[in-house]
PDB file of C-alpha atoms in Angstrom:
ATOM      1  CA  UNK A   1     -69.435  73.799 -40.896  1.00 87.00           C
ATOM      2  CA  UNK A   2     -71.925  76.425 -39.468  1.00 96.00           C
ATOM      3  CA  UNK A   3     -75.312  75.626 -38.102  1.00 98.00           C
ATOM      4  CA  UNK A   4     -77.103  76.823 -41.256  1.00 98.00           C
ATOM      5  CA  UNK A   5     -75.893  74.397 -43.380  1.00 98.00           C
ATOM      6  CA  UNK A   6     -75.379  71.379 -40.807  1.00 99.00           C
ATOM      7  CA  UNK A   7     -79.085  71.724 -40.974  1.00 98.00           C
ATOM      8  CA  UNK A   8     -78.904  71.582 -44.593  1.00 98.00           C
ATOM      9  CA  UNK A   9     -76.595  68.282 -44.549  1.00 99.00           C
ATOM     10  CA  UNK A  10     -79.370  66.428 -41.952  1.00 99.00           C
ATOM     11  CA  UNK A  11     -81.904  67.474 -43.935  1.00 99.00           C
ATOM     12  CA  UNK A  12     -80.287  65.727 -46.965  1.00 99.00           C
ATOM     13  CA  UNK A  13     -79.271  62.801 -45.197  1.00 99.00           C
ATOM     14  CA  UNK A  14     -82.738  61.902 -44.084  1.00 99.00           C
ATOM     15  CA  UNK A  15     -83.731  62.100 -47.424  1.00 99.00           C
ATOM     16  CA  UNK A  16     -81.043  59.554 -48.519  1.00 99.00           C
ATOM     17  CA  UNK A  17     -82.274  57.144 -45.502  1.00 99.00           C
ATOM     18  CA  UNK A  18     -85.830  56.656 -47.004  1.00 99.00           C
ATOM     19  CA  UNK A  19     -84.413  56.734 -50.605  1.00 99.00           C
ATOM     20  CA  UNK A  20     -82.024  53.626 -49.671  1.00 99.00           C
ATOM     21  CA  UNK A  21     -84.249  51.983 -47.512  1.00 99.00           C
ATOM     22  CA  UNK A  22     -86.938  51.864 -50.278  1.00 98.00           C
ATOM     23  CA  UNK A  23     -84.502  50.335 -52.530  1.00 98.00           C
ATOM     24  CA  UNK A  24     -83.231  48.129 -50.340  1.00 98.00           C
ATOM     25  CA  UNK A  25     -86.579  47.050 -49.058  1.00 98.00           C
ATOM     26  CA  UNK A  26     -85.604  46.609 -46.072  1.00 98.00           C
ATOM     27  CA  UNK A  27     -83.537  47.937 -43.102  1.00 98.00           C
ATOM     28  CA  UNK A  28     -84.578  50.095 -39.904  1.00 98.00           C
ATOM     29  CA  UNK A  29     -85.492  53.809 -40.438  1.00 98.00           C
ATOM     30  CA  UNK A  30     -86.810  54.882 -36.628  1.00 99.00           C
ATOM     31  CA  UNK A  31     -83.532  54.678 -35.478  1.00 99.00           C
ATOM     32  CA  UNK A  32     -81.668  55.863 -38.360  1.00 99.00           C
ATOM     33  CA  UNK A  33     -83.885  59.204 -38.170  1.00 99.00           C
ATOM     34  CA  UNK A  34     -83.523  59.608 -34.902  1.00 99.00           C
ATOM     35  CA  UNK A  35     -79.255  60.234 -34.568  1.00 99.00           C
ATOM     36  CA  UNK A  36     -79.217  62.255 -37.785  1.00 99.00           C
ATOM     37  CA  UNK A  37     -77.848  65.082 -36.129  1.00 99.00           C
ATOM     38  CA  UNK A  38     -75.564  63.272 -33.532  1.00 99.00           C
ATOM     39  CA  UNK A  39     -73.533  61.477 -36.464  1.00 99.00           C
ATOM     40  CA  UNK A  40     -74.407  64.732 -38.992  1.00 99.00           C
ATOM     41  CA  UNK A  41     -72.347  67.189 -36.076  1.00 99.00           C
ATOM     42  CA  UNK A  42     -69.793  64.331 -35.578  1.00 99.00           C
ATOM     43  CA  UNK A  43     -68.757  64.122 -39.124  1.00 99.00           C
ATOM     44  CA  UNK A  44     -68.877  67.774 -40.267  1.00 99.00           C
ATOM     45  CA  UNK A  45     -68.314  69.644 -37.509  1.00 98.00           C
ATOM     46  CA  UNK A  46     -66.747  68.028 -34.443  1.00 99.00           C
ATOM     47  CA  UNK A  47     -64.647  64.933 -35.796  1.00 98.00           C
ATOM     48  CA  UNK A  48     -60.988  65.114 -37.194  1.00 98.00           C
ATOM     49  CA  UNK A  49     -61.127  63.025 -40.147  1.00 99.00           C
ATOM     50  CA  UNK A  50     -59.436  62.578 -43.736  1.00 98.00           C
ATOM     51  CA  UNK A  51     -61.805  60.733 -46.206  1.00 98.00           C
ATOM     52  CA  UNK A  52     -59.097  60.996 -49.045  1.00 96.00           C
ATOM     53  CA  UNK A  53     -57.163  59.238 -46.688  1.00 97.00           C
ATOM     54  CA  UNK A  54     -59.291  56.986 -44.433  1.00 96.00           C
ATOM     55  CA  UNK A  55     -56.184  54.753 -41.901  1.00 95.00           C
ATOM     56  CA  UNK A  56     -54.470  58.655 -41.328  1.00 96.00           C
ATOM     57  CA  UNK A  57     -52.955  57.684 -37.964  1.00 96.00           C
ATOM     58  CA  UNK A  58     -54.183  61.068 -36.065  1.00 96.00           C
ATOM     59  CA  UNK A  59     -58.004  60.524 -37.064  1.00 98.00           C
ATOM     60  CA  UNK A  60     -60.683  60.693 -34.403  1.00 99.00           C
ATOM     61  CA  UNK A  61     -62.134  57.609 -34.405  1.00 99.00           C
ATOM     62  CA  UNK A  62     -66.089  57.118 -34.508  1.00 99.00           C
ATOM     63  CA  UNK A  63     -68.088  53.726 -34.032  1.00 99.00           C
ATOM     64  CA  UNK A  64     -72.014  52.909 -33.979  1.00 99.00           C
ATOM     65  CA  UNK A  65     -72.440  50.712 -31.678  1.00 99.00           C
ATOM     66  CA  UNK A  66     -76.469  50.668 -32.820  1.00 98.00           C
ATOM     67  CA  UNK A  67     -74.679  49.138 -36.113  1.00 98.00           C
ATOM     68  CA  UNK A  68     -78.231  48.639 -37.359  1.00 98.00           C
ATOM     69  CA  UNK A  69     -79.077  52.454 -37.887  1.00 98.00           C
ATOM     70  CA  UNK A  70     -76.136  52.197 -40.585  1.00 99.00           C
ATOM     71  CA  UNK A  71     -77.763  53.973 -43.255  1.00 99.00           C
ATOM     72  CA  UNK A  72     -77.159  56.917 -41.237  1.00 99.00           C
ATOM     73  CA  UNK A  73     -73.415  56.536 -41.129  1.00 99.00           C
ATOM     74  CA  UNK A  74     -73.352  55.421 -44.650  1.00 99.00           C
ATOM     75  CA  UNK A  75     -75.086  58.400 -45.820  1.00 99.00           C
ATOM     76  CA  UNK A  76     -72.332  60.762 -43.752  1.00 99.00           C
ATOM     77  CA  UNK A  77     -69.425  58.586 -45.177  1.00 99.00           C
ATOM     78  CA  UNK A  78     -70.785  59.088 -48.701  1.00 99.00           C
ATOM     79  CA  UNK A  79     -71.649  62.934 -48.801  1.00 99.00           C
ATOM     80  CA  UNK A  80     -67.469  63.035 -46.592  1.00 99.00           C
ATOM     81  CA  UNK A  81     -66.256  61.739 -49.445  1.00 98.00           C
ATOM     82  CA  UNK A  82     -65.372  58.281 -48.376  1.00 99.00           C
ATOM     83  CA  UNK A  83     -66.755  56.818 -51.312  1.00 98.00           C
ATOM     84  CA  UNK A  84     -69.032  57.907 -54.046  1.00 98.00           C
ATOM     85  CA  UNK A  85     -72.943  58.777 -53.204  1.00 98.00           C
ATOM     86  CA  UNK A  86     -73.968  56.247 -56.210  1.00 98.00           C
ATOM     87  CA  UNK A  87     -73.293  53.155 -53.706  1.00 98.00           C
ATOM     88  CA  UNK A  88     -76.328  54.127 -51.680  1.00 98.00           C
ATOM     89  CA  UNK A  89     -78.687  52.615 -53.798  1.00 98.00           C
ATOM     90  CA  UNK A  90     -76.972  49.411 -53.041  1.00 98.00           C
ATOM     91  CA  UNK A  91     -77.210  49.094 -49.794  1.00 98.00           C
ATOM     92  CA  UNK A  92     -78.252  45.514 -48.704  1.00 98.00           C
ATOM     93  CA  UNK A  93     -77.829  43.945 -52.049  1.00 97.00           C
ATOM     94  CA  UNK A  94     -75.532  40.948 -52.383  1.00 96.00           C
ATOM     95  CA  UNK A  95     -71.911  42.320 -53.251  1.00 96.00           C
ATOM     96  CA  UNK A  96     -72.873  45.774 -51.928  1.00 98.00           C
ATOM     97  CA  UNK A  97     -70.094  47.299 -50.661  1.00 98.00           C
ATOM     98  CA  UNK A  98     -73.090  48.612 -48.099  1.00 98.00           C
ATOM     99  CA  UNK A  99     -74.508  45.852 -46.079  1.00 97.00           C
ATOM    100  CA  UNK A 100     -77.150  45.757 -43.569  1.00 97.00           C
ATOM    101  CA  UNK A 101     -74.474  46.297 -40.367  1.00 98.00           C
ATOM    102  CA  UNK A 102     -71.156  48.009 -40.754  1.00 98.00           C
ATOM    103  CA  UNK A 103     -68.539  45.972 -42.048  1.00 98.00           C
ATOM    104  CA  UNK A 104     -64.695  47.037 -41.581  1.00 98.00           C
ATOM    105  CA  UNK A 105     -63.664  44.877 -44.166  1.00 97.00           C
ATOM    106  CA  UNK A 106     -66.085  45.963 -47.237  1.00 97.00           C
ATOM    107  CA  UNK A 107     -66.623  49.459 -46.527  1.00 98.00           C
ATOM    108  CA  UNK A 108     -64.464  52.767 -46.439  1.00 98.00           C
ATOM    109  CA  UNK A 109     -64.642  54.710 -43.691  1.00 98.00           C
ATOM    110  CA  UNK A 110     -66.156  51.922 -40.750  1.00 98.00           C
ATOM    111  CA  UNK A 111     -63.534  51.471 -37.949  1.00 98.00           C
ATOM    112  CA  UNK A 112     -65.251  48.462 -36.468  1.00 97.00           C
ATOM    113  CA  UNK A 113     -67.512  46.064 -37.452  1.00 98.00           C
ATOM    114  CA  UNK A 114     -70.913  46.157 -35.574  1.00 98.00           C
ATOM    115  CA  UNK A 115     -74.055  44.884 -35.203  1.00 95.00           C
ATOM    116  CA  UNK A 116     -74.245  42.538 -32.083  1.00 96.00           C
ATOM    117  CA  UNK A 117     -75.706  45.181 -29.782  1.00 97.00           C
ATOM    118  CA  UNK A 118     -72.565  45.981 -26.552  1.00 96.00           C
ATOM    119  CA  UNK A 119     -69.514  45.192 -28.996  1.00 98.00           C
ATOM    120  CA  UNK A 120     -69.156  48.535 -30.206  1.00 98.00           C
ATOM    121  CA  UNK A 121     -69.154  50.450 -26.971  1.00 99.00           C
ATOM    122  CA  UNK A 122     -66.671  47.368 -25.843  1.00 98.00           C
ATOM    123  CA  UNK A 123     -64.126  48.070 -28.681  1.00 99.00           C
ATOM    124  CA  UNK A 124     -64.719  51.911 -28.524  1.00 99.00           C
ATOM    125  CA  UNK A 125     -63.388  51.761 -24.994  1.00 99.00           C
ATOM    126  CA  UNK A 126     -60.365  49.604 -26.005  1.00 98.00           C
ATOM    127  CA  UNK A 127     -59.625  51.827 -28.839  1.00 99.00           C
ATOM    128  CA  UNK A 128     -59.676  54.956 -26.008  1.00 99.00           C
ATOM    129  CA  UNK A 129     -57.379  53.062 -23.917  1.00 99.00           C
ATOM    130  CA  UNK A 130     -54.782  52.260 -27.096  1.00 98.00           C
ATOM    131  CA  UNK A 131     -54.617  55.906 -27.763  1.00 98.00           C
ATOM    132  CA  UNK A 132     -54.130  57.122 -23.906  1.00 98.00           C
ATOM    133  CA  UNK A 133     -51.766  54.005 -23.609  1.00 98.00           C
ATOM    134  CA  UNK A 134     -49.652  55.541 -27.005  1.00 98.00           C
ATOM    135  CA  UNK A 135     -50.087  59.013 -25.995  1.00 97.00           C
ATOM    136  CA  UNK A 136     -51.915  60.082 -29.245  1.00 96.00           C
ATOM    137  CA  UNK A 137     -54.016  63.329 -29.301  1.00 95.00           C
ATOM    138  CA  UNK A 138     -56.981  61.347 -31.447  1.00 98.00           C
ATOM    139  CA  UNK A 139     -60.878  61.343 -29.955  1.00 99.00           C
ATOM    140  CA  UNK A 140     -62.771  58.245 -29.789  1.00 99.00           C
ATOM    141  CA  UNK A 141     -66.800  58.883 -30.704  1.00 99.00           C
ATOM    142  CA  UNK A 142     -69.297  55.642 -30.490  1.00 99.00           C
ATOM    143  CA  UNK A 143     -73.018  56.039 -30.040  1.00 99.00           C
ATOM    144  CA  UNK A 144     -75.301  53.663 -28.833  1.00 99.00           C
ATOM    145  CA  UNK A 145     -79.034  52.777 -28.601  1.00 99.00           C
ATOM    146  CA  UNK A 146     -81.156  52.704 -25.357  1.00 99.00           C
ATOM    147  CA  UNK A 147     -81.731  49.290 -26.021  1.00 98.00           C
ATOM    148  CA  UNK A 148     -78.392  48.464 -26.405  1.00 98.00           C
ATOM    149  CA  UNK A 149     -77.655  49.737 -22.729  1.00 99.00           C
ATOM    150  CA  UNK A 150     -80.038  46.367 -21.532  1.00 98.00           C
ATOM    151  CA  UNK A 151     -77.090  44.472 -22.454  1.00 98.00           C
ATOM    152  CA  UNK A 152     -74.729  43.971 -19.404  1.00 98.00           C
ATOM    153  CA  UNK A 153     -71.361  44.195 -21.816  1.00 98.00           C
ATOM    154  CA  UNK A 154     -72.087  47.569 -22.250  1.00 99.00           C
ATOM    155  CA  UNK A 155     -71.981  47.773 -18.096  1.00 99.00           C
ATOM    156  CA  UNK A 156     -68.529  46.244 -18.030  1.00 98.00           C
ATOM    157  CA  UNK A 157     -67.239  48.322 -20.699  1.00 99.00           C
ATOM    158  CA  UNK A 158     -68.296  51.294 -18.564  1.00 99.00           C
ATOM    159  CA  UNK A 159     -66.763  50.301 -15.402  1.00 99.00           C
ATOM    160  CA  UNK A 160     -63.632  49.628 -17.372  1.00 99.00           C
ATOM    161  CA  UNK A 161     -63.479  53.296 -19.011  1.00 99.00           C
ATOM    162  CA  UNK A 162     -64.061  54.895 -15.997  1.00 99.00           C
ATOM    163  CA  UNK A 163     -61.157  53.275 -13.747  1.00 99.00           C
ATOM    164  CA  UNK A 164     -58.995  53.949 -16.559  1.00 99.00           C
ATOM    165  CA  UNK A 165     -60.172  57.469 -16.527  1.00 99.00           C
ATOM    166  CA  UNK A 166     -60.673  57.906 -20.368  1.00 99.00           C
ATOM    167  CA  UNK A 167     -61.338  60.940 -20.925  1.00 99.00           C
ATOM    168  CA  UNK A 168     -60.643  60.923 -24.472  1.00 99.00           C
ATOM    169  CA  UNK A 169     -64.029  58.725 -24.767  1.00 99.00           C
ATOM    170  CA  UNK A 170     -66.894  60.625 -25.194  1.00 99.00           C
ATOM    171  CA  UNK A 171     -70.435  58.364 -26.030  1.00 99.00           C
ATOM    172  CA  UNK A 172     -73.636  59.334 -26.712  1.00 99.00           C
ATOM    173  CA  UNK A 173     -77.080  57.601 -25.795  1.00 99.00           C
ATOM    174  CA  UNK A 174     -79.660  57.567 -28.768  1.00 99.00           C
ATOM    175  CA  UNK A 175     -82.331  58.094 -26.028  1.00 99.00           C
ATOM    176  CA  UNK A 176     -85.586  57.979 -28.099  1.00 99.00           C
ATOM    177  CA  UNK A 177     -86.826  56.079 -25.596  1.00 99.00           C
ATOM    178  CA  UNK A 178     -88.434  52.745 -27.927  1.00 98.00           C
ATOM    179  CA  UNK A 179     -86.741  49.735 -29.104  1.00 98.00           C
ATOM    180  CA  UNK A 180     -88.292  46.438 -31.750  1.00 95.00           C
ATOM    181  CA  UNK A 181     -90.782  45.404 -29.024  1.00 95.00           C
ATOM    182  CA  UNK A 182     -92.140  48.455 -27.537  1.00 97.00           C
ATOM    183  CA  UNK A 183     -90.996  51.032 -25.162  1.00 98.00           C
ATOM    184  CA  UNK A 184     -87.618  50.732 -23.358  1.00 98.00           C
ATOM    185  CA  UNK A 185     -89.435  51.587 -19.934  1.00 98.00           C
ATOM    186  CA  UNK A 186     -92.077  48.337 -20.563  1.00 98.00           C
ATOM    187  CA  UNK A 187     -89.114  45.890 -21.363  1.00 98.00           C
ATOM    188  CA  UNK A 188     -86.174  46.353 -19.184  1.00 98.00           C
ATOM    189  CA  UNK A 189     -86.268  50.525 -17.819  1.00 98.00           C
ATOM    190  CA  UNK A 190     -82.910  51.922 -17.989  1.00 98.00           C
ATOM    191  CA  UNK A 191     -83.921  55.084 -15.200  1.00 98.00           C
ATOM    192  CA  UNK A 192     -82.690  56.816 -13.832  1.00 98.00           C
ATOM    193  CA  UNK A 193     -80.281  56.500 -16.788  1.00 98.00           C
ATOM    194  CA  UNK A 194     -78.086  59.670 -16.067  1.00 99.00           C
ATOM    195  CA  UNK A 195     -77.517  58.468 -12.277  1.00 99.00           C
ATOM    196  CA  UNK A 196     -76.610  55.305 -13.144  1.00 99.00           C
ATOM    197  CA  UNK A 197     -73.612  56.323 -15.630  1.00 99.00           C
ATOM    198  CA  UNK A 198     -72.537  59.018 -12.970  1.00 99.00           C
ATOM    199  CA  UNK A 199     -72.579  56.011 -10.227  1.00 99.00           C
ATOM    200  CA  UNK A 200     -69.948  54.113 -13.001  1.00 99.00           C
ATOM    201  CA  UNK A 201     -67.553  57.256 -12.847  1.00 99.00           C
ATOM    202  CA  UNK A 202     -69.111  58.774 -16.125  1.00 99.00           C
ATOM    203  CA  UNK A 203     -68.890  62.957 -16.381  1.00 99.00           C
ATOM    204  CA  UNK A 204     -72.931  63.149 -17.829  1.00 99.00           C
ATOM    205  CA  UNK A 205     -74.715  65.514 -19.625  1.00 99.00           C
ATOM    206  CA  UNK A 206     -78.105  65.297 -21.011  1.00 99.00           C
ATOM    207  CA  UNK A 207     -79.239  67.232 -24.370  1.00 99.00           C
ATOM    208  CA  UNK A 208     -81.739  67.507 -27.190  1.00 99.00           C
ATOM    209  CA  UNK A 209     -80.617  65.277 -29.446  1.00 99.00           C
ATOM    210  CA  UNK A 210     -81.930  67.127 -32.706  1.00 99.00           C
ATOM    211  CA  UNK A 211     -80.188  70.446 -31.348  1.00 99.00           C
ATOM    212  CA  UNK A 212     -76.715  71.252 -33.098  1.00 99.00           C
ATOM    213  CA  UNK A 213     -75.592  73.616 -30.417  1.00 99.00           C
ATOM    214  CA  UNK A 214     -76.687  71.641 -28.123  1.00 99.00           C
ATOM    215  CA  UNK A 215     -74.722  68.502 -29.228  1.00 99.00           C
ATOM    216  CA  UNK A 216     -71.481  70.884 -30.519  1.00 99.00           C
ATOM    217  CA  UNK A 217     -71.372  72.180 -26.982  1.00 99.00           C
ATOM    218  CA  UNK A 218     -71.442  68.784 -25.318  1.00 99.00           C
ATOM    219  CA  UNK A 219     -68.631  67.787 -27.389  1.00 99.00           C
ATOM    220  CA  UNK A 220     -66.369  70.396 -26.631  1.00 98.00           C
ATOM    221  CA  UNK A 221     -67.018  70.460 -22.687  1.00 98.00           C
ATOM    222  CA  UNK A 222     -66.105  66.914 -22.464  1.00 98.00           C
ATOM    223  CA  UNK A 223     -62.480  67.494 -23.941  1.00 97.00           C
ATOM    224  CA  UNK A 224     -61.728  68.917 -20.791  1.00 96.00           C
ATOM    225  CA  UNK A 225     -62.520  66.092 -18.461  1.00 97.00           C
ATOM    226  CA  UNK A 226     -60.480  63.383 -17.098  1.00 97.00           C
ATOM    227  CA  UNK A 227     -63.322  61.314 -17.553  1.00 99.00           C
ATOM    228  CA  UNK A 228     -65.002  59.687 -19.714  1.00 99.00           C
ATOM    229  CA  UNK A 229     -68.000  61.240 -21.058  1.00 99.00           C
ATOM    230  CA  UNK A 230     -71.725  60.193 -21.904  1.00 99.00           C
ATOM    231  CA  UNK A 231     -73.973  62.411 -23.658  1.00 99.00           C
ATOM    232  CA  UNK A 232     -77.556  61.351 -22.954  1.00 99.00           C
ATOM    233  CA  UNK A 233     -78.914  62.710 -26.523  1.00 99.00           C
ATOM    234  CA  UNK A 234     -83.040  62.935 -26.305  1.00 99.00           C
ATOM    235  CA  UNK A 235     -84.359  62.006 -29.851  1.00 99.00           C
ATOM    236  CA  UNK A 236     -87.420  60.894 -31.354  1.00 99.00           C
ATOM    237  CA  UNK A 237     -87.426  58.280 -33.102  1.00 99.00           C
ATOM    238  CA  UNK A 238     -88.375  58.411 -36.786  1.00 99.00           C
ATOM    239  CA  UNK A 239     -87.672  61.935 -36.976  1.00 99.00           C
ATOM    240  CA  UNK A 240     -88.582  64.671 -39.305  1.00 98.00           C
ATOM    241  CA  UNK A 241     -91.806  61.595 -40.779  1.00 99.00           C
ATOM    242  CA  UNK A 242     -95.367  62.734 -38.680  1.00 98.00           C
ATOM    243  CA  UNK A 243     -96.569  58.703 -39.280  1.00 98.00           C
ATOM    244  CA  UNK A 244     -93.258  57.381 -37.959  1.00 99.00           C
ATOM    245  CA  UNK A 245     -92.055  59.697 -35.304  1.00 98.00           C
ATOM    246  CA  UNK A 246     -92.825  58.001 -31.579  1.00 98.00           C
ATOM    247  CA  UNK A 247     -93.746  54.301 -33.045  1.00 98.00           C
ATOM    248  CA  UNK A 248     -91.780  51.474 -32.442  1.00 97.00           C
ATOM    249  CA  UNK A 249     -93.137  49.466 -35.442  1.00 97.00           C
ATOM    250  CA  UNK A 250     -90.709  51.517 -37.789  1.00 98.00           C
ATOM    251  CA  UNK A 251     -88.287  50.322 -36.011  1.00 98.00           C
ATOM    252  CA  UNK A 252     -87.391  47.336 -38.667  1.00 97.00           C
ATOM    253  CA  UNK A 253     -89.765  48.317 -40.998  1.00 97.00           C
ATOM    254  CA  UNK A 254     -88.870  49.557 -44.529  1.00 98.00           C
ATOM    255  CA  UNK A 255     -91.222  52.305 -46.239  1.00 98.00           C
ATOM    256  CA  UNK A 256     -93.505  51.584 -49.267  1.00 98.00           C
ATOM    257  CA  UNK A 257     -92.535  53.471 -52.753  1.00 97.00           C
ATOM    258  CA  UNK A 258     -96.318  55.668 -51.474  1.00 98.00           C
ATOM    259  CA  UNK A 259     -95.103  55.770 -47.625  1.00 98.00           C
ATOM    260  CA  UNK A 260     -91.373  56.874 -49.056  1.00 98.00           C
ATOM    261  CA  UNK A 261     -93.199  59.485 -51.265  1.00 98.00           C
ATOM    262  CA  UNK A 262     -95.229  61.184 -48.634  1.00 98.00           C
ATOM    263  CA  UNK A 263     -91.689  61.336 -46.406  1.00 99.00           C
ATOM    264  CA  UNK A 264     -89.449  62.766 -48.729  1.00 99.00           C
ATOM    265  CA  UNK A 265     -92.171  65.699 -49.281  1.00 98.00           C
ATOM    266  CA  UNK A 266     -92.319  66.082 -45.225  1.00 98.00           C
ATOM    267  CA  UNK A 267     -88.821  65.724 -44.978  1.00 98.00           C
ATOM    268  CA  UNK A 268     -88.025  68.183 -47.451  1.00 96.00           C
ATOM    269  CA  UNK A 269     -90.878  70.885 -46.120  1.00 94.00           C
ATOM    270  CA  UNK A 270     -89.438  69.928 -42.427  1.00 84.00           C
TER     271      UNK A 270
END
């Protein structure tokens, strides 16, 4: 898919974020807004996938480690084809097949179950490893928050990718720089974040996360290291929304049928 209408698919897929978090009356926009284009280039433009056939054995592979920003994913999955768009309006809702983390089990498309903030990154790395182990050709995608990284797992996990020099791993870093309780640097500071996943053995870039080109480019240059690769994607979070772009109290927050009117018109004027 061309840049044009990547644009075109983000733009939509912000629009389904509000429109299922209204419904759902609850759930965590700032973060879902802010990796719309990280998971919107994954899916349509970078990733090898089959949603008519979901287990095909040469698949990338793509996990959120953030597993609370699902919406996100679940929007992507729906408008892939992994299942039909009319499930959105059930997300969180008892015997939705869209529930409030990712759930392997219940819904089409999720590779791992997610939620407790580390695991993903942990299984992503395992699931690198299988494939370099077998030989297979697939790419393993995960993304996590800056948050996230204040868990020590997700330290482990990267000493462990780098000494087995996966370089069929490349992760990105939803760096919008806030988390529930305020900002990242006030709670536990993760600088100087790109010296720190060099020091582990990573090959690094840093990008703008709401820049296509930027984050299509990224991709591609890491398929030809021997290392594994983090992408350190700068995003704001609560994108493409003026009153929740750059505040951490949309973090958890669900919008109001007035607040979810005045986004939709900004996000489809954006």
């Amino acid at each position: 898919m061309d840049i044009a209408n990547l644009k075109i698919k983000a733009k939509t897929i912000r629009r389904l974020i509000i429109e299922m978090l209204t419904e759902a009356g609850s759930g965590h926009p700032g973060g879902s807004l802010s990796c719309v284009e990280i998971i919107t280039a994954i899916y349509f433009h970078i990733m090898q996938h089959r949603p008519t056939e979901p287990n095909w054995p040469g698949r990338d592979r793509f996990i959120l480690s953030k597993g609370h920003c699902c919406p996100t994913l679940y929007a992507s999955l729906a408008l892939s084809g992994y299942f039909d768009t009319s499930h959105l309006k059930t997300l969180r809702k008892l015997g939705s097949i869209l529930q409030g983390h990712p759930d392997m089990l219940t819904t089409p498309g999720i590779e791992v179950s997610t939620g407790s903030l580390g695991q993903g990154f942990s299984v992503a790395c395992g699931m690198a490893l299988s494939a370099k182990i077998d030989k297979r050709g697939c790419r393993i995608y995960v993304l996590l928050g800056d948050g996230e990284t204040q868990e020590g797992q997700v330290w482990e996990a990267a000493m462990s990718a780098a000494h087995y020099k996966l370089g069929n791993l490349t992760a990105f870093l939803d760096y919008n720089k806030l988390q529930i309780d305020g900002r990242v640097e006030d709670i536990i500071g993760i600088e100087p974040v790109k010296a720190k996943w060099e020091a582990f053995g990573w090959d690094v870039k840093e990008i703008n996360g709401h820049n296509f080109e930027e984050i299509i480019k990224a991709c591609e240059e890491a398929k030809s290291s021997n290392k594994p690769s983090m992408i350190i994607a700068h995003t704001i979070k609560g994108k493409g929304v003026s009153f929740m772009e750059g505040k951490a109290e949309w973090h958890g927050v669900a919008p109001t049928k007035e607040e979810a009117g005045q986004a939709l018109l900004e996000i489809e004027n954006g």
